[in-house]
CSV table of C-alpha atoms and ligand atoms in Angstrom, one decimal:
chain,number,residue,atom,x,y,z
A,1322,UNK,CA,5.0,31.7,17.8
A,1323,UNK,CA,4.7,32.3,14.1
A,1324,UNK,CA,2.0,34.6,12.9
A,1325,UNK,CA,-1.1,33.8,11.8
A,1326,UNK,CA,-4.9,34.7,10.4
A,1327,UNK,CA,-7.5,33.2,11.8
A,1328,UNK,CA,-11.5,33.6,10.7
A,1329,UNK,CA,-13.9,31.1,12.8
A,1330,UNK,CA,-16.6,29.6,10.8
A,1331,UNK,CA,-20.4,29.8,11.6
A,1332,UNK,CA,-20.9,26.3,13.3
A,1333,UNK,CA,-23.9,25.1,15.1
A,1334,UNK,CA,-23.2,21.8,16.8
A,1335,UNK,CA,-25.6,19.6,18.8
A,1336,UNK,CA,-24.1,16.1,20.1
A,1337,UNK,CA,-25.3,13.4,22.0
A,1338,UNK,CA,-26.8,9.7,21.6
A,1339,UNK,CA,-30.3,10.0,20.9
A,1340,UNK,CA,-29.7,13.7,19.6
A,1341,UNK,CA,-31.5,13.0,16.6
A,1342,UNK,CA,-34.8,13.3,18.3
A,1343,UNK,CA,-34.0,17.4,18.9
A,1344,UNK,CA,-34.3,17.3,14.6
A,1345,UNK,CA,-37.4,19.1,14.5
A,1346,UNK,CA,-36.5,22.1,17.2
A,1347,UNK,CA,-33.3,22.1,14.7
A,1348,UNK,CA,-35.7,23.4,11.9
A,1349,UNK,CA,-37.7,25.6,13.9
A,1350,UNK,CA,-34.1,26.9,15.0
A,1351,UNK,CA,-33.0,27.4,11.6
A,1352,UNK,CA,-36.7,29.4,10.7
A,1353,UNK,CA,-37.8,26.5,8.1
A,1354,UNK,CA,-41.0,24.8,7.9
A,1355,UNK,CA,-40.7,22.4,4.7
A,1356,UNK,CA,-37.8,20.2,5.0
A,1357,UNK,CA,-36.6,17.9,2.3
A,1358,UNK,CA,-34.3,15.1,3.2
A,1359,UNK,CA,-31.8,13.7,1.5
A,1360,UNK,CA,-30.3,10.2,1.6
A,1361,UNK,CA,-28.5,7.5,0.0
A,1362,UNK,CA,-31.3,4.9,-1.3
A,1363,UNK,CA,-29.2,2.3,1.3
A,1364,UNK,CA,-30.2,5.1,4.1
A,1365,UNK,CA,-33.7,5.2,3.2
A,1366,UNK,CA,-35.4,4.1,6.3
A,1367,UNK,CA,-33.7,6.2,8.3
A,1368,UNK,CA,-34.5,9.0,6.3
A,1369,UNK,CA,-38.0,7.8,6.3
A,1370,UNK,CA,-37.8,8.0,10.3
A,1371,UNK,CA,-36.1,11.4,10.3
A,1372,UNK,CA,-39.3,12.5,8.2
A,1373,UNK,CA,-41.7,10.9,10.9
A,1374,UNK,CA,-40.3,13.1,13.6
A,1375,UNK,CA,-40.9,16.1,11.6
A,1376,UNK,CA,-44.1,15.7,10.8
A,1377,UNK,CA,-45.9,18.0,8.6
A,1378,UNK,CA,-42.2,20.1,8.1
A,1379,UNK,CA,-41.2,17.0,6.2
A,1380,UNK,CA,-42.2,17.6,2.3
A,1381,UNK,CA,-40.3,14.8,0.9
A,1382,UNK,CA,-37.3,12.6,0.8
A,1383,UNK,CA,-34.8,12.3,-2.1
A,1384,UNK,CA,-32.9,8.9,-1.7
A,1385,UNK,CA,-30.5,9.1,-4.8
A,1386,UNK,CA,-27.4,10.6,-3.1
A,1387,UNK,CA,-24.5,9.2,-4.7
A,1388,UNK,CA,-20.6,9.5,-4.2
A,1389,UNK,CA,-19.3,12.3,-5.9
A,1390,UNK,CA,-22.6,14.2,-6.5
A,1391,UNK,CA,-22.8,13.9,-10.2
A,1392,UNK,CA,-24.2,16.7,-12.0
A,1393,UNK,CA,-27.2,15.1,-12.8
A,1394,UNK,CA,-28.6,13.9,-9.6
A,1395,UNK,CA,-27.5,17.4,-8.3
A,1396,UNK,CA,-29.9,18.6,-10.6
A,1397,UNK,CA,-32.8,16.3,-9.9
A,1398,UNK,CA,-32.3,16.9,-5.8
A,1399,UNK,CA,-31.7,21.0,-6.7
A,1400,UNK,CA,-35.6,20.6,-9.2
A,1401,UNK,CA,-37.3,18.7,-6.5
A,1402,UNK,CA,-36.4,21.1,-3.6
A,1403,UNK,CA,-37.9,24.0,-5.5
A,1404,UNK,CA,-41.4,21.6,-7.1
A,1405,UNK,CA,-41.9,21.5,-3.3
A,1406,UNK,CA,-41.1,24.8,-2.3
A,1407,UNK,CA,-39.1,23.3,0.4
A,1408,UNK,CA,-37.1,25.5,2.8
A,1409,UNK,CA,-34.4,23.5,4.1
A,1410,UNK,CA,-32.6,20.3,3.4
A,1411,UNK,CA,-31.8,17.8,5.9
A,1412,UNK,CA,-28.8,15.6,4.7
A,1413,UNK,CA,-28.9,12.5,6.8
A,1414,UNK,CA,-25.8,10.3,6.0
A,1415,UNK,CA,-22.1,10.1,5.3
A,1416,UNK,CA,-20.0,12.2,3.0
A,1417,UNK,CA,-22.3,12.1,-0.4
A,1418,UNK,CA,-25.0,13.2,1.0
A,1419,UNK,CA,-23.8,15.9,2.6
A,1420,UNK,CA,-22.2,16.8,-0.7
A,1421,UNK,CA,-25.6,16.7,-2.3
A,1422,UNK,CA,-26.8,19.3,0.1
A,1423,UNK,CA,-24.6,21.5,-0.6
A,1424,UNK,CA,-25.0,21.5,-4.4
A,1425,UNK,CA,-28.5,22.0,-3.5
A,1426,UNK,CA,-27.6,25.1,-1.5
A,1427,UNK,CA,-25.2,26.4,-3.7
A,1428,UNK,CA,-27.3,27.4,-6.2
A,1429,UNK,CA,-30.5,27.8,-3.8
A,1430,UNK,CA,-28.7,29.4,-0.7
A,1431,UNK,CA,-31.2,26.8,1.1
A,1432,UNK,CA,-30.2,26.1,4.8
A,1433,UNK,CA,-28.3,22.5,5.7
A,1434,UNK,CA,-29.1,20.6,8.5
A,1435,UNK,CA,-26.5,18.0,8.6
A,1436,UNK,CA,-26.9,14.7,10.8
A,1437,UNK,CA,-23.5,12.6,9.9
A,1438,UNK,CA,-23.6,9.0,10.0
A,1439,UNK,CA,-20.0,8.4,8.7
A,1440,UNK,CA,-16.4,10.0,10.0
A,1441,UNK,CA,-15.8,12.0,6.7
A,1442,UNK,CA,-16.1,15.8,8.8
A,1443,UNK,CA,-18.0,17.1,5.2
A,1444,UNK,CA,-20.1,18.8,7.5
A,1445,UNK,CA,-17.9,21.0,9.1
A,1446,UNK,CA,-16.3,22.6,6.1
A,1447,UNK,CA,-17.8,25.0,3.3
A,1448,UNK,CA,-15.9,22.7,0.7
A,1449,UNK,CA,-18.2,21.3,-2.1
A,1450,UNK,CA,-18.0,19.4,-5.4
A,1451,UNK,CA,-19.8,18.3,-8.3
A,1452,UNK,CA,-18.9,15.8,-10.7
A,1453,UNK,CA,-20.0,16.9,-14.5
A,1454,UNK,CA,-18.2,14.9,-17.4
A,1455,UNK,CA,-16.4,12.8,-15.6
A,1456,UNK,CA,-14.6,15.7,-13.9
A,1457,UNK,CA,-14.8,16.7,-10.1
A,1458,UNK,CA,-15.3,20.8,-9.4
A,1459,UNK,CA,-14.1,21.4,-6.2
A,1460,UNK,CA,-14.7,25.2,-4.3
A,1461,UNK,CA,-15.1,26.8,-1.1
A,1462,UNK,CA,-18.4,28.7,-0.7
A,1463,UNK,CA,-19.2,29.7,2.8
A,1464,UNK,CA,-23.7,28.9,1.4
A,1465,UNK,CA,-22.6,25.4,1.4
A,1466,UNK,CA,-21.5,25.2,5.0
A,1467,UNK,CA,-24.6,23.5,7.2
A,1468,UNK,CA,-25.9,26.1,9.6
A,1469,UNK,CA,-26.9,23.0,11.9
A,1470,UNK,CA,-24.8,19.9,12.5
A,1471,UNK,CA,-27.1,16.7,14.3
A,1472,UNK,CA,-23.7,14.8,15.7
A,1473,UNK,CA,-26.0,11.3,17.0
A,1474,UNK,CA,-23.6,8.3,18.1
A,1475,UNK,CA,-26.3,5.9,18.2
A,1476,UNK,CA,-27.1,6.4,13.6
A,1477,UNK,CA,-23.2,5.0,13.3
A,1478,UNK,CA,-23.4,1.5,15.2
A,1479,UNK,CA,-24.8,0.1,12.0
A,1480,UNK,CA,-21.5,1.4,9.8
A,1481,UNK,CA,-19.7,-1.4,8.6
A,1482,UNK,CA,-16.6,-1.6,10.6
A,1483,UNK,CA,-14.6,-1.7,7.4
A,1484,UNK,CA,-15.8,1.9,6.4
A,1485,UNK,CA,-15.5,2.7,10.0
A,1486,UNK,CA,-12.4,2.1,10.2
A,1487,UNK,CA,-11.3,3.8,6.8
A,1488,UNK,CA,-13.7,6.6,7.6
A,1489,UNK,CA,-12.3,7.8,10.9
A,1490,UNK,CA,-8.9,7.3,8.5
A,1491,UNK,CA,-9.9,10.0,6.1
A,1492,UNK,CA,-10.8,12.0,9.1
A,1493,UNK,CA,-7.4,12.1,10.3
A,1494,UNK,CA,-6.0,12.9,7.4
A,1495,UNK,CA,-8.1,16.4,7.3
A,1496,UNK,CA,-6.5,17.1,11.3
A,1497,UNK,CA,-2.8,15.7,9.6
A,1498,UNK,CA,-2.2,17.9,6.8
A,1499,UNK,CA,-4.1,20.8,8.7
A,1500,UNK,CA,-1.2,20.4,11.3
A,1501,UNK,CA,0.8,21.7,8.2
A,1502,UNK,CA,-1.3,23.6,6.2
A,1503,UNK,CA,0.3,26.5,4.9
A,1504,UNK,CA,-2.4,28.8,6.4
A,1505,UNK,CA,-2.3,26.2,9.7
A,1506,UNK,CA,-2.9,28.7,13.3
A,1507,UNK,CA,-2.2,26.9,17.1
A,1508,UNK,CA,-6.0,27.0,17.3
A,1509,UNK,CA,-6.9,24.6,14.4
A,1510,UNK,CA,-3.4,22.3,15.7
A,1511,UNK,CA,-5.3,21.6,19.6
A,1512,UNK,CA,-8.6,20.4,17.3
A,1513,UNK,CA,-6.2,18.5,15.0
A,1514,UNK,CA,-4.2,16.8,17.8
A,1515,UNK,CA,-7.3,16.5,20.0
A,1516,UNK,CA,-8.9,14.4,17.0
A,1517,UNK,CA,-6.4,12.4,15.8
A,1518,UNK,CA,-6.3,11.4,19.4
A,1519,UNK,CA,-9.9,10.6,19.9
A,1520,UNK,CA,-10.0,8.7,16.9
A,1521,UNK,CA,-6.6,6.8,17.7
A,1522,UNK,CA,-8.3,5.5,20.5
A,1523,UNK,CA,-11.7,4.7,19.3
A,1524,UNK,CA,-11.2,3.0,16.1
A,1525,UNK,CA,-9.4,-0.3,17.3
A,1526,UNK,CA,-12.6,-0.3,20.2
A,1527,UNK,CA,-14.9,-0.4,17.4
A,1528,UNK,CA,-12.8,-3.0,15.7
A,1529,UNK,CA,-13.3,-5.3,18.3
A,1530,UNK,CA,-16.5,-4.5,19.1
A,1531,UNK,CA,-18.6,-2.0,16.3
A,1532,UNK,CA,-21.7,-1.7,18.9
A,1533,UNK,CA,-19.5,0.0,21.8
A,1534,UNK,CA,-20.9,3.4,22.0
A,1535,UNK,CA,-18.5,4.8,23.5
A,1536,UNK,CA,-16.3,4.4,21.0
A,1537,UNK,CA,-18.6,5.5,18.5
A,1538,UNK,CA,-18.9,8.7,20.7
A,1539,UNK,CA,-15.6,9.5,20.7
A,1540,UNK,CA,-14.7,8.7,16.9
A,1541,UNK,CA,-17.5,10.9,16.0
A,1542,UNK,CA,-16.2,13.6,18.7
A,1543,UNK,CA,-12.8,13.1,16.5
A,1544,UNK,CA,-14.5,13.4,13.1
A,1545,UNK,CA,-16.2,16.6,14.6
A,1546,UNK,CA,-13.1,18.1,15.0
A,1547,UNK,CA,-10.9,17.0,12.4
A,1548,UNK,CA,-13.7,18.3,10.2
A,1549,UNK,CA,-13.5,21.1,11.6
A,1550,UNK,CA,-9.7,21.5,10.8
A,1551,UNK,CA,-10.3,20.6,6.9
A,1552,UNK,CA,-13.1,23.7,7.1
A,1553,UNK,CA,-10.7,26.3,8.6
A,1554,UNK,CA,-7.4,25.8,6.8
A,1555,UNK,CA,-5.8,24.5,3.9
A,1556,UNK,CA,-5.1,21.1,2.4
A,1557,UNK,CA,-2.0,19.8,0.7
A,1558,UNK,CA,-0.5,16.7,-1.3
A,1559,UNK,CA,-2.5,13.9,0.4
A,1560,UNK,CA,-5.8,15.1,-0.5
A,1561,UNK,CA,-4.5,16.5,-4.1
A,1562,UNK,CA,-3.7,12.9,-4.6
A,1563,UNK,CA,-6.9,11.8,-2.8
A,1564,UNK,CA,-8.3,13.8,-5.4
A,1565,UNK,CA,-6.6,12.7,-8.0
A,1566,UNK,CA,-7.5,8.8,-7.2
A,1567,UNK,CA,-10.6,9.2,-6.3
A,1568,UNK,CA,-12.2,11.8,-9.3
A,1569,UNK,CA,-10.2,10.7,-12.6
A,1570,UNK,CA,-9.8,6.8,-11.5
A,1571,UNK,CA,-13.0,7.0,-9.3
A,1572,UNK,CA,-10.9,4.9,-6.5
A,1573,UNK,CA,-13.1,4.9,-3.1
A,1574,UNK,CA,-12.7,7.9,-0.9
A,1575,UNK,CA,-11.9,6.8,2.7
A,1576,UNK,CA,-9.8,3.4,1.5
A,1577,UNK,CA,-8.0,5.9,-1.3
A,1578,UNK,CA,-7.5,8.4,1.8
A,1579,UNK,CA,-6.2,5.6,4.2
A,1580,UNK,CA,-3.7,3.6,1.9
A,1581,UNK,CA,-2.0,7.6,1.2
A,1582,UNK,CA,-1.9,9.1,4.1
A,1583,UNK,CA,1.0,7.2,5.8
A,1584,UNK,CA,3.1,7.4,2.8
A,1585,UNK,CA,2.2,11.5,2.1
A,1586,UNK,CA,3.2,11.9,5.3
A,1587,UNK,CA,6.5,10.3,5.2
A,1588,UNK,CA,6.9,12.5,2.0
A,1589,UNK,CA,6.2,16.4,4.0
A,1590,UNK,CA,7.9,14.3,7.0
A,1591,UNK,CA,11.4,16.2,7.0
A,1592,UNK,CA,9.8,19.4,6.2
A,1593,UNK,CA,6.9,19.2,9.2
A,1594,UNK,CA,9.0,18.3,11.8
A,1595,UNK,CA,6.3,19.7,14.1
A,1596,UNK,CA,3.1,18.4,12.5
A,1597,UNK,CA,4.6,14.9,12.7
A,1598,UNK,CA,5.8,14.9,16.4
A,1599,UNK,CA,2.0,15.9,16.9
A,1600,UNK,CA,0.5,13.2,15.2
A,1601,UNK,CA,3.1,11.1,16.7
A,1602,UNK,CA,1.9,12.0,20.1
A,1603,UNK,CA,-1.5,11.7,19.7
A,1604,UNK,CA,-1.1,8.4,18.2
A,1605,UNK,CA,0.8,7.6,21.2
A,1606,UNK,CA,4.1,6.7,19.0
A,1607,UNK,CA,7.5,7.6,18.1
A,1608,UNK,CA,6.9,7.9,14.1
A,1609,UNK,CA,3.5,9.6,12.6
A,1610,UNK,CA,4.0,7.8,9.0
A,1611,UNK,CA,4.2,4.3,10.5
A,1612,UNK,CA,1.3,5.0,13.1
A,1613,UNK,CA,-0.7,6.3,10.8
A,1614,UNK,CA,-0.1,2.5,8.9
A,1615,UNK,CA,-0.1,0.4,11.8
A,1616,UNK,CA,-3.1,1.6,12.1
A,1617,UNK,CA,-4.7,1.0,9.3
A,1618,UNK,CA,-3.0,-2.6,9.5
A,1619,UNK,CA,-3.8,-3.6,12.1
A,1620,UNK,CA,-7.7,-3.1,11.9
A,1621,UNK,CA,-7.7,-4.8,9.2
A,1622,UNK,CA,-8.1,-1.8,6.5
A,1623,UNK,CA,-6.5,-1.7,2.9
A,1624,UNK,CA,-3.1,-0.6,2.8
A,1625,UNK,CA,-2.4,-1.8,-1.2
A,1626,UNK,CA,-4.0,0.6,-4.0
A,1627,UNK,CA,-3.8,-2.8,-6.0
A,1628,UNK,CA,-5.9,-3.7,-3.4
A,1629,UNK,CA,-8.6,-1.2,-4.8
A,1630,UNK,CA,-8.2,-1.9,-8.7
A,1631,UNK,CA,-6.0,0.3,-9.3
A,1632,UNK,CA,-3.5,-0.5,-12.7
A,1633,UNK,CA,-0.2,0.3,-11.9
A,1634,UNK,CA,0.4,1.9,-15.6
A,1635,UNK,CA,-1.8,4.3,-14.3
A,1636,UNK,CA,0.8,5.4,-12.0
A,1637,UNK,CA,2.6,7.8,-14.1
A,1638,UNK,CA,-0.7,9.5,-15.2
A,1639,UNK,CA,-1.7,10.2,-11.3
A,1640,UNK,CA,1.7,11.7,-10.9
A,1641,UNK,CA,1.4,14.4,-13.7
A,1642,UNK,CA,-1.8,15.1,-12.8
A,1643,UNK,CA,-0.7,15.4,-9.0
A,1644,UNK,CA,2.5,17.7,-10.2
A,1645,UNK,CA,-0.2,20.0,-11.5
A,1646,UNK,CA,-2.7,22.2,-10.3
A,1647,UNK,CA,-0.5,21.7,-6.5
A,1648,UNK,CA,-2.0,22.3,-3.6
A,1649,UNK,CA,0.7,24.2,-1.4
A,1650,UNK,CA,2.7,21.5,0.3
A,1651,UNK,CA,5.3,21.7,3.3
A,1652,UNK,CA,8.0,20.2,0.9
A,1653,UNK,CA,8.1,21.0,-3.1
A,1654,UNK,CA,6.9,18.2,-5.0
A,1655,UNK,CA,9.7,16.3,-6.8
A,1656,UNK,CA,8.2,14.4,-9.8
A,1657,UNK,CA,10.7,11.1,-8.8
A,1658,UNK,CA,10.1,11.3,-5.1
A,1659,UNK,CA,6.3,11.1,-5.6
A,1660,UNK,CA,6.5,8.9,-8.1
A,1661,UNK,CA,8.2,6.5,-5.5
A,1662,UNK,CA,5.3,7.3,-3.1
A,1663,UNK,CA,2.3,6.1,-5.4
A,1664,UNK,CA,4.5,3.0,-6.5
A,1665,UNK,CA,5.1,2.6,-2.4
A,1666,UNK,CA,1.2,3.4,-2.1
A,1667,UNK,CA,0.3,0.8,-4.8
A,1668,UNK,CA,2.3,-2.3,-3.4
A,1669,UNK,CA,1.0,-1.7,0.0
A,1670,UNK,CA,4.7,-1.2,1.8
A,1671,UNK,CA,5.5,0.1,5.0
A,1672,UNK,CA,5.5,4.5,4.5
A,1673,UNK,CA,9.6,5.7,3.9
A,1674,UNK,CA,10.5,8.9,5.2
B,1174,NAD,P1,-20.6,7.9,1.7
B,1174,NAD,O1,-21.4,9.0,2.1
B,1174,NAD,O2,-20.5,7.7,0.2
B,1174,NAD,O3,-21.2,6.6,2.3
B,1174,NAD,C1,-20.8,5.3,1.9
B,1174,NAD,C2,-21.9,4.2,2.1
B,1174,NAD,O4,-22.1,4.0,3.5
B,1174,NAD,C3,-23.2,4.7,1.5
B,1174,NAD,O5,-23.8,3.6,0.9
B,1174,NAD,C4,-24.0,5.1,2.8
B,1174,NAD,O6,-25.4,5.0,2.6
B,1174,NAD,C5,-23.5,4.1,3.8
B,1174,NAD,N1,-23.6,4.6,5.2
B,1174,NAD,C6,-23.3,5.8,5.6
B,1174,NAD,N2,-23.4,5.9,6.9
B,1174,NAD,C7,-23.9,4.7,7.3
B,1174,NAD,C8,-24.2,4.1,8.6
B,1174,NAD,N3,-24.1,4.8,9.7
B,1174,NAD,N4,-24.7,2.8,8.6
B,1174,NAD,C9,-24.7,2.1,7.5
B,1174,NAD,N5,-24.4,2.6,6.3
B,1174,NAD,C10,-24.0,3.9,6.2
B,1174,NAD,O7,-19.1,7.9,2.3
B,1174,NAD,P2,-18.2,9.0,3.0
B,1174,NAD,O8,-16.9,8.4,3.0
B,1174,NAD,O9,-18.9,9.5,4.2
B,1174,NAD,O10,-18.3,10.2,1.9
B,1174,NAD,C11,-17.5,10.2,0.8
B,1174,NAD,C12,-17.8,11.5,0.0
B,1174,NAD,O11,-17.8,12.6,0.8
B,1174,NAD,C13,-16.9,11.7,-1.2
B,1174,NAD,O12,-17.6,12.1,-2.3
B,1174,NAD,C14,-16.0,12.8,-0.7
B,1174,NAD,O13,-15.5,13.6,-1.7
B,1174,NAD,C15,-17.0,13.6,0.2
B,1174,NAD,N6,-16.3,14.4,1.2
B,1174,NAD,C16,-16.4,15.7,1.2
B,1174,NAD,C17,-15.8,16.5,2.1
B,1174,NAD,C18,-15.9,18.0,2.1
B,1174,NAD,O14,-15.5,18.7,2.9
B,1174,NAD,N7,-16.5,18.5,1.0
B,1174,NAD,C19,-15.1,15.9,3.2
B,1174,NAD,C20,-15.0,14.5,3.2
B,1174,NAD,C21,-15.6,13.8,2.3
């Protein structure tokens, strides 16, 4: 067995349908008495009945999460935290609102209480960024990490099974390219392969049918622990590109992180002979790039960045962007070979190992 470092994060973790009625013993838990809660202003009225069952510990709601957490609105959420001298932020919703928590925390050190109603695994990870001039800061800051994570299968039936699908996508991709993360350890690979798995199987349930719980249970269970990977070790090409996409050309996350993945895996392919046979398995098939599409494919996702908007004489610019700043990668990034895989990437073709 190779060597390895391992640190576990601080995670609290309470899972169940109907968990989200244990929200207020999560903030007596956590020592807090005013909670603000965040939301998106789609996810208002079930912020408004997160509020209800805290009672007088609610102090307000802030609906203006947006993706990316700009600057601005980071600013607004950070201001009315402290006008109401609240103690805690509860971030009910996907991604974006998570991220909004923890820009409120980075600066405040205020406690998280997550309760995830997408498959992104934000919640799991101390990873933040803020958008500011059109440019995404990312970091790792271990205030950011939620101290409480409300994991509720029953707030996800209403995701549109197009996000679904791409969500639990993007959640994959954390547990893929943690399988060959440079700082990768045999624990993190059993959540990874565990997670791919439970999403492999839940995603075309919840294709056919979005209001089959337990599906939903088990994609969540998946995005649990593929967050969990993405919080513990490193991440390479696919999410530099991800990056990329999504902060300078402000493509969507999970469709951006669904249409890559296949193909930044058949790029690392030769070079993570192991990761791949992993993802293979838990996909239940020969060849982790082409599962990984087929997958996408045939629930109906995006597989074309021209799908998204994307110009193609924007191509070359992603690719010097992605040559610099790299995150560590299994195999070294060759400007022609990854110029291939965004072209591949943009036309929507079958991944090419
Ligand atoms: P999102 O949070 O932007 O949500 C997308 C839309 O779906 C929003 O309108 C939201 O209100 C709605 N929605 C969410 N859950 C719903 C539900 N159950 N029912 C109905 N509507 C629902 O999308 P996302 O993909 O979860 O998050 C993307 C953001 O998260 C990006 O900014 C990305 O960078 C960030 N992210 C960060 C990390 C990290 O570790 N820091 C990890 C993954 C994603």
């Amino acid at each position: 067995m190779q060597s390895f470092n391992f640190t576990s994060l601080p995670s609290r973790v309470i899972f169940g349908d109907g968990s989200l009625a244990q929200v207020h013993k999560e903030i007596e838990w956590l020592g807090a008495k005013r909670a603000l809660i965040l939301c998106t202003p789609e996810q208002k009225a079930l912020a408004e009945k997160v509020s209800e069952l805290l009672g007088p510990c609610s102090v307000g709601i802030f609906d203006h999460a947006v993706m990316h957490v700009p600057i601005e609105t980071a600013e607004q959420a950070r201001q009315m935290a402290s006008q109401l001298g609240a103690d805690c932020a509860v971030a009910v919703g996907g991604g974006s609102t998570t991220g909004l928590g923890k820009a409120i925390a980075l600066v405040s050190n205020l406690p998280i209480l997550a309760i995830p109603t997408t498959y992104a695994g934000s919640e799991m990870t101390p990873i933040y960024g803020i958008t500011e001039s059109g440019v995404k800061k990312t970091g790792r800051d271990p205030r950011v990490l939620p101290k409480s994570v409300i994991y509720d299968p029953l707030l996800t039936v209403g995701l549109p099974v197009g996000l679904s699908i791409t969500s639990g996508i993007n959640a994959i991709a954390h547990a893929a390219e943690g399988l060959y993360a440079h700082d990768g350890n045999p624990i993190m690979n059993l959540l990874a392969e565990e997670g791919i798995a439970a999403l492999g199987r839940a995603l075309p349930q919840i294709k056919k049918d979005a209001q089959n719980i337990e599906a939903r249970s088990d994609a969540l269970y998946g995005a649990w622990l593929c967050g969990s990977v993405l919080g513990h070790v490193g991440m390479s090409l696919h999410h530099k590109l991800c990056h990329t996409l999504g902060g300078t050309f402000n493509l969507p996350h999970a469709e951006t992180h669904t249409i890559v993945l296949p193909h930044a895996l058949a790029y690392n392919a030769s070079h993570a002979t192991r990761a791949m046979k992993s993802i293979a398995n838990a996909l239940g098939a020969q060849d982790a790039p082409q599962a990984v599409f087929n997958l996408a494919l045939s629930n109906g996702a995006p597989v074309a960045l021209k799908d998204l908007g994307m110009v193609e004489n924007d191509l070359d610019r992603v690719c010097q962007l992605a040559m610099q700043n790299q995150y560590p990668n299994p195999r070294p990034l060759e400007q022609v070979a990854l110029r291939q895989l965004l072209q591949n990437a943009f036309e929507g073709k079958p991944p090419q190992s």
